[in-house]
PDB file of C-alpha atoms in Angstrom:
ATOM      1  CA  UNK A  61     201.764 124.905 315.389  1.00 40.00           C
ATOM      2  CA  UNK A  62     203.411 125.837 318.664  1.00 40.00           C
ATOM      3  CA  UNK A  63     201.026 127.024 321.329  1.00 43.00           C
ATOM      4  CA  UNK A  64     202.822 130.352 321.890  1.00 44.00           C
ATOM      5  CA  UNK A  65     204.206 130.940 318.408  1.00 51.00           C
ATOM      6  CA  UNK A  66     205.272 134.554 317.929  1.00 57.00           C
ATOM      7  CA  UNK A  67     203.152 136.803 315.786  1.00 84.00           C
ATOM      8  CA  UNK A  68     199.813 135.234 316.731  1.00 85.00           C
ATOM      9  CA  UNK A  69     198.252 138.633 317.444  1.00 85.00           C
ATOM     10  CA  UNK A  70     199.277 140.006 314.052  1.00 84.00           C
ATOM     11  CA  UNK A  71     198.155 136.848 312.251  1.00 88.00           C
ATOM     12  CA  UNK A  72     194.771 137.083 313.980  1.00 90.00           C
ATOM     13  CA  UNK A  73     194.323 140.682 312.826  1.00 87.00           C
ATOM     14  CA  UNK A  74     195.238 139.861 309.219  1.00 87.00           C
ATOM     15  CA  UNK A  75     193.015 136.754 309.214  1.00 90.00           C
ATOM     16  CA  UNK A  76     190.076 138.728 310.598  1.00 89.00           C
ATOM     17  CA  UNK A  77     190.445 141.559 308.095  1.00 88.00           C
ATOM     18  CA  UNK A  78     190.676 139.065 305.236  1.00 88.00           C
ATOM     19  CA  UNK A  79     187.600 137.143 306.403  1.00 91.00           C
ATOM     20  CA  UNK A  80     185.602 140.317 307.075  1.00 88.00           C
ATOM     21  CA  UNK A  81     186.409 141.442 303.528  1.00 85.00           C
ATOM     22  CA  UNK A  82     185.621 138.056 301.953  1.00 89.00           C
ATOM     23  CA  UNK A  83     182.394 137.151 303.744  1.00 89.00           C
ATOM     24  CA  UNK A  84     181.392 140.133 305.872  1.00 86.00           C
ATOM     25  CA  UNK A  85     181.803 140.913 309.544  1.00 87.00           C
ATOM     26  CA  UNK A  86     178.553 139.327 310.723  1.00 88.00           C
ATOM     27  CA  UNK A  87     179.186 136.052 308.889  1.00 92.00           C
ATOM     28  CA  UNK A  88     182.696 135.651 310.326  1.00 93.00           C
ATOM     29  CA  UNK A  89     183.146 133.649 313.516  1.00 94.00           C
ATOM     30  CA  UNK A  90     185.961 133.641 316.059  1.00 94.00           C
ATOM     31  CA  UNK A  91     186.566 129.974 315.185  1.00 95.00           C
ATOM     32  CA  UNK A  92     187.088 130.875 311.514  1.00 95.00           C
ATOM     33  CA  UNK A  93     189.479 133.681 312.424  1.00 94.00           C
ATOM     34  CA  UNK A  94     191.492 131.416 314.717  1.00 94.00           C
ATOM     35  CA  UNK A  95     191.617 128.663 312.103  1.00 95.00           C
ATOM     36  CA  UNK A  96     192.757 131.053 309.358  1.00 93.00           C
ATOM     37  CA  UNK A  97     195.470 132.436 311.689  1.00 92.00           C
ATOM     38  CA  UNK A  98     196.582 128.929 312.626  1.00 92.00           C
ATOM     39  CA  UNK A  99     195.817 129.260 316.338  1.00 93.00           C
ATOM     40  CA  UNK A 100     193.244 127.901 318.765  1.00 92.00           C
ATOM     41  CA  UNK A 101     190.145 129.747 319.939  1.00 93.00           C
ATOM     42  CA  UNK A 102     191.689 130.016 323.394  1.00 92.00           C
ATOM     43  CA  UNK A 103     194.712 131.744 321.856  1.00 91.00           C
ATOM     44  CA  UNK A 104     192.322 134.159 320.146  1.00 92.00           C
ATOM     45  CA  UNK A 105     190.722 134.994 323.492  1.00 92.00           C
ATOM     46  CA  UNK A 106     194.146 135.494 325.114  1.00 91.00           C
ATOM     47  CA  UNK A 107     194.691 138.359 322.686  1.00 89.00           C
ATOM     48  CA  UNK A 108     191.193 139.774 322.146  1.00 89.00           C
ATOM     49  CA  UNK A 109     187.930 139.759 324.138  1.00 90.00           C
ATOM     50  CA  UNK A 110     185.838 139.479 320.939  1.00 88.00           C
ATOM     51  CA  UNK A 111     186.110 139.801 317.160  1.00 87.00           C
ATOM     52  CA  UNK A 112     185.127 143.471 317.194  1.00 80.00           C
ATOM     53  CA  UNK A 113     188.256 144.353 319.160  1.00 81.00           C
ATOM     54  CA  UNK A 114     190.513 142.973 316.417  1.00 80.00           C
ATOM     55  CA  UNK A 115     190.038 146.096 314.372  1.00 74.00           C
ATOM     56  CA  UNK A 116     191.232 148.385 317.120  1.00 73.00           C
ATOM     57  CA  UNK A 117     194.257 146.288 317.995  1.00 70.00           C
ATOM     58  CA  UNK A 118     196.958 148.599 319.205  1.00 72.00           C
ATOM     59  CA  UNK A 119     194.623 151.449 320.159  1.00 77.00           C
ATOM     60  CA  UNK A 120     195.976 151.632 323.704  1.00 81.00           C
ATOM     61  CA  UNK A 121     199.538 151.684 322.403  1.00 83.00           C
ATOM     62  CA  UNK A 122     198.635 154.362 319.873  1.00 88.00           C
ATOM     63  CA  UNK A 123     196.993 156.502 322.580  1.00 91.00           C
ATOM     64  CA  UNK A 124     200.032 156.070 324.805  1.00 92.00           C
ATOM     65  CA  UNK A 125     202.439 157.019 322.020  1.00 93.00           C
ATOM     66  CA  UNK A 126     200.409 160.118 321.162  1.00 95.00           C
ATOM     67  CA  UNK A 127     200.372 161.195 324.827  1.00 96.00           C
ATOM     68  CA  UNK A 128     204.088 160.503 325.289  1.00 96.00           C
ATOM     69  CA  UNK A 129     205.000 162.510 322.208  1.00 96.00           C
ATOM     70  CA  UNK A 130     202.911 165.427 323.440  1.00 97.00           C
ATOM     71  CA  UNK A 131     204.387 165.219 326.949  1.00 97.00           C
ATOM     72  CA  UNK A 132     207.935 165.169 325.598  1.00 96.00           C
ATOM     73  CA  UNK A 133     207.480 168.104 323.209  1.00 97.00           C
ATOM     74  CA  UNK A 134     209.598 171.150 324.069  1.00 96.00           C
ATOM     75  CA  UNK A 135     208.159 173.241 326.903  1.00 95.00           C
ATOM     76  CA  UNK A 136     207.640 176.238 324.601  1.00 96.00           C
ATOM     77  CA  UNK A 137     205.797 174.210 321.934  1.00 97.00           C
ATOM     78  CA  UNK A 138     202.360 175.457 320.957  1.00 96.00           C
ATOM     79  CA  UNK A 139     199.460 173.022 321.420  1.00 97.00           C
ATOM     80  CA  UNK A 140     199.560 172.051 317.722  1.00 96.00           C
ATOM     81  CA  UNK A 141     203.345 171.702 317.799  1.00 97.00           C
ATOM     82  CA  UNK A 142     202.917 169.328 320.751  1.00 97.00           C
ATOM     83  CA  UNK A 143     200.252 167.414 318.795  1.00 97.00           C
ATOM     84  CA  UNK A 144     202.696 167.199 315.879  1.00 97.00           C
ATOM     85  CA  UNK A 145     205.256 165.634 318.249  1.00 97.00           C
ATOM     86  CA  UNK A 146     202.588 163.124 319.323  1.00 96.00           C
ATOM     87  CA  UNK A 147     201.713 162.321 315.721  1.00 96.00           C
ATOM     88  CA  UNK A 148     205.371 161.730 314.908  1.00 95.00           C
ATOM     89  CA  UNK A 149     205.755 159.380 317.866  1.00 94.00           C
ATOM     90  CA  UNK A 150     202.575 157.435 317.074  1.00 92.00           C
ATOM     91  CA  UNK A 151     203.356 157.241 313.362  1.00 90.00           C
ATOM     92  CA  UNK A 152     206.598 155.469 314.136  1.00 86.00           C
ATOM     93  CA  UNK A 153     204.597 152.472 315.386  1.00 82.00           C
ATOM     94  CA  UNK A 154     202.791 151.986 312.092  1.00 83.00           C
ATOM     95  CA  UNK A 155     204.752 149.675 309.853  1.00 79.00           C
ATOM     96  CA  UNK A 156     204.322 147.684 306.648  1.00 78.00           C
ATOM     97  CA  UNK A 157     201.569 145.443 308.060  1.00 77.00           C
ATOM     98  CA  UNK A 158     199.441 148.485 308.917  1.00 80.00           C
ATOM     99  CA  UNK A 159     199.859 149.811 305.415  1.00 83.00           C
ATOM    100  CA  UNK A 160     199.211 146.429 303.823  1.00 81.00           C
ATOM    101  CA  UNK A 161     195.893 145.764 305.536  1.00 82.00           C
ATOM    102  CA  UNK A 162     194.598 149.354 305.480  1.00 83.00           C
ATOM    103  CA  UNK A 163     192.505 149.073 302.275  1.00 84.00           C
ATOM    104  CA  UNK A 164     190.891 145.817 303.433  1.00 84.00           C
ATOM    105  CA  UNK A 165     190.297 147.250 306.898  1.00 83.00           C
ATOM    106  CA  UNK A 166     188.658 150.334 305.401  1.00 85.00           C
ATOM    107  CA  UNK A 167     186.347 148.122 303.319  1.00 86.00           C
ATOM    108  CA  UNK A 168     185.442 145.960 306.311  1.00 84.00           C
ATOM    109  CA  UNK A 169     184.586 149.007 308.437  1.00 85.00           C
ATOM    110  CA  UNK A 170     182.556 150.580 305.621  1.00 87.00           C
ATOM    111  CA  UNK A 171     180.476 147.402 305.309  1.00 85.00           C
ATOM    112  CA  UNK A 172     179.548 147.082 309.006  1.00 85.00           C
ATOM    113  CA  UNK A 173     177.618 149.526 311.196  1.00 88.00           C
ATOM    114  CA  UNK A 174     179.049 147.818 314.294  1.00 85.00           C
ATOM    115  CA  UNK A 175     182.620 148.343 313.085  1.00 84.00           C
ATOM    116  CA  UNK A 176     181.853 151.947 312.144  1.00 89.00           C
ATOM    117  CA  UNK A 177     180.660 152.484 315.705  1.00 89.00           C
ATOM    118  CA  UNK A 178     183.836 150.912 317.108  1.00 85.00           C
ATOM    119  CA  UNK A 179     185.970 153.037 314.794  1.00 86.00           C
ATOM    120  CA  UNK A 180     184.194 156.176 316.013  1.00 89.00           C
ATOM    121  CA  UNK A 181     184.857 155.168 319.629  1.00 88.00           C
ATOM    122  CA  UNK A 182     188.520 154.706 318.757  1.00 88.00           C
ATOM    123  CA  UNK A 183     188.648 158.267 317.437  1.00 91.00           C
ATOM    124  CA  UNK A 184     187.064 159.581 320.634  1.00 93.00           C
ATOM    125  CA  UNK A 185     189.614 157.666 322.706  1.00 92.00           C
ATOM    126  CA  UNK A 186     192.568 158.995 320.704  1.00 94.00           C
ATOM    127  CA  UNK A 187     191.260 162.563 320.975  1.00 96.00           C
ATOM    128  CA  UNK A 188     190.845 162.142 324.737  1.00 96.00           C
ATOM    129  CA  UNK A 189     194.410 160.873 325.085  1.00 96.00           C
ATOM    130  CA  UNK A 190     195.766 163.914 323.249  1.00 97.00           C
ATOM    131  CA  UNK A 191     193.478 166.328 325.104  1.00 98.00           C
ATOM    132  CA  UNK A 192     194.523 164.930 328.481  1.00 97.00           C
ATOM    133  CA  UNK A 193     198.207 165.124 327.557  1.00 97.00           C
ATOM    134  CA  UNK A 194     197.791 168.744 326.493  1.00 97.00           C
ATOM    135  CA  UNK A 195     195.881 169.639 329.673  1.00 98.00           C
ATOM    136  CA  UNK A 196     198.712 168.064 331.666  1.00 97.00           C
ATOM    137  CA  UNK A 197     201.042 170.512 329.882  1.00 97.00           C
ATOM    138  CA  UNK A 198     198.907 173.413 331.114  1.00 96.00           C
ATOM    139  CA  UNK A 199     196.913 173.986 327.924  1.00 97.00           C
ATOM    140  CA  UNK A 200     193.403 175.284 328.721  1.00 97.00           C
ATOM    141  CA  UNK A 201     190.710 172.633 328.271  1.00 96.00           C
ATOM    142  CA  UNK A 202     188.872 174.095 325.223  1.00 95.00           C
ATOM    143  CA  UNK A 203     192.164 174.654 323.381  1.00 96.00           C
ATOM    144  CA  UNK A 204     193.403 171.189 324.329  1.00 97.00           C
ATOM    145  CA  UNK A 205     190.155 169.581 323.150  1.00 97.00           C
ATOM    146  CA  UNK A 206     190.279 171.389 319.808  1.00 96.00           C
ATOM    147  CA  UNK A 207     193.947 170.509 319.285  1.00 96.00           C
ATOM    148  CA  UNK A 208     193.208 166.861 320.197  1.00 97.00           C
ATOM    149  CA  UNK A 209     190.370 166.691 317.676  1.00 96.00           C
ATOM    150  CA  UNK A 210     192.571 168.238 314.992  1.00 96.00           C
ATOM    151  CA  UNK A 211     195.213 165.641 315.863  1.00 97.00           C
ATOM    152  CA  UNK A 212     192.746 162.800 315.299  1.00 96.00           C
ATOM    153  CA  UNK A 213     191.623 164.290 311.986  1.00 96.00           C
ATOM    154  CA  UNK A 214     195.258 164.702 310.923  1.00 97.00           C
ATOM    155  CA  UNK A 215     196.074 161.132 311.900  1.00 95.00           C
ATOM    156  CA  UNK A 216     193.076 159.711 310.036  1.00 94.00           C
ATOM    157  CA  UNK A 217     193.669 161.823 306.917  1.00 95.00           C
ATOM    158  CA  UNK A 218     197.384 161.120 306.918  1.00 95.00           C
ATOM    159  CA  UNK A 219     196.868 157.399 307.476  1.00 92.00           C
ATOM    160  CA  UNK A 220     194.359 157.207 304.615  1.00 91.00           C
ATOM    161  CA  UNK A 221     196.676 159.046 302.221  1.00 92.00           C
ATOM    162  CA  UNK A 222     199.704 156.969 303.303  1.00 91.00           C
ATOM    163  CA  UNK A 223     197.858 153.677 302.903  1.00 87.00           C
ATOM    164  CA  UNK A 224     196.565 154.648 299.461  1.00 86.00           C
ATOM    165  CA  UNK A 225     199.918 155.912 298.154  1.00 83.00           C
ATOM    166  CA  UNK A 226     202.503 153.860 296.292  1.00 74.00           C
ATOM    167  CA  UNK A 227     203.896 151.146 298.531  1.00 62.00           C
ATOM    168  CA  UNK A 228     207.594 151.546 297.794  1.00 63.00           C
ATOM    169  CA  UNK A 229     208.354 151.489 301.526  1.00 60.00           C
ATOM    170  CA  UNK A 230     210.378 154.692 301.416  1.00 67.00           C
ATOM    171  CA  UNK A 231     207.838 157.147 302.720  1.00 79.00           C
ATOM    172  CA  UNK A 232     206.884 157.275 306.371  1.00 87.00           C
ATOM    173  CA  UNK A 233     203.443 157.774 307.865  1.00 91.00           C
ATOM    174  CA  UNK A 234     204.698 160.795 309.818  1.00 93.00           C
ATOM    175  CA  UNK A 235     205.159 162.734 306.560  1.00 93.00           C
ATOM    176  CA  UNK A 236     201.477 162.288 305.814  1.00 94.00           C
ATOM    177  CA  UNK A 237     200.111 162.972 309.301  1.00 95.00           C
ATOM    178  CA  UNK A 238     202.206 166.131 309.703  1.00 96.00           C
ATOM    179  CA  UNK A 239     201.187 167.380 306.249  1.00 96.00           C
ATOM    180  CA  UNK A 240     197.541 166.737 307.142  1.00 96.00           C
ATOM    181  CA  UNK A 241     197.960 168.632 310.425  1.00 97.00           C
ATOM    182  CA  UNK A 242     199.434 171.600 308.551  1.00 96.00           C
ATOM    183  CA  UNK A 243     196.515 171.541 306.084  1.00 96.00           C
ATOM    184  CA  UNK A 244     194.041 171.488 308.967  1.00 95.00           C
ATOM    185  CA  UNK A 245     195.887 174.322 310.749  1.00 94.00           C
ATOM    186  CA  UNK A 246     195.591 176.430 307.582  1.00 93.00           C
ATOM    187  CA  UNK A 247     191.942 175.479 307.118  1.00 93.00           C
ATOM    188  CA  UNK A 248     191.076 176.342 310.723  1.00 89.00           C
ATOM    189  CA  UNK A 249     192.770 179.744 310.384  1.00 88.00           C
ATOM    190  CA  UNK A 250     190.434 180.520 307.481  1.00 89.00           C
ATOM    191  CA  UNK A 251     187.355 179.940 309.637  1.00 86.00           C
ATOM    192  CA  UNK A 252     187.684 183.516 310.870  1.00 74.00           C
TER     193      UNK A 252
END
């Protein structure tokens, strides 16, 4: 295999998720992941600092897309309308591979306390990215923080529903994340 063959990062993620599902996170080594992906260990470490980071591949890009969508929302958009713009932008980055590995990824995270911890940190990071983008728009901090947290919940709920739905390839993640945000907006209004 060529040293710099395209798609190595994606192959590493799929290989890791498959191995974590088959034999558990703790029993899986970086060498096994690299071998399954058809790359060397050094190629693995060019893409990821350790095996735990495989499951949050793309987190920085996702945070950036959320923030960009919020920043580019119309000036008169409410905080949740700006979050919706961020969710639309971020959802566009999630393609067939994300949907394909989602059930296996969910199982791997559920089976490992370390991966659950990393997943929780990812949620905190995504909420911070949205909160900061909203604050930069002039939204007061408490409102921005609440809207950011609702955005994370909407993304997670929408992603779960999208990944569990029929895989005919016609529906987009944005439909699910925006529907989840609307449900959460309605639910929060009923809190009184």
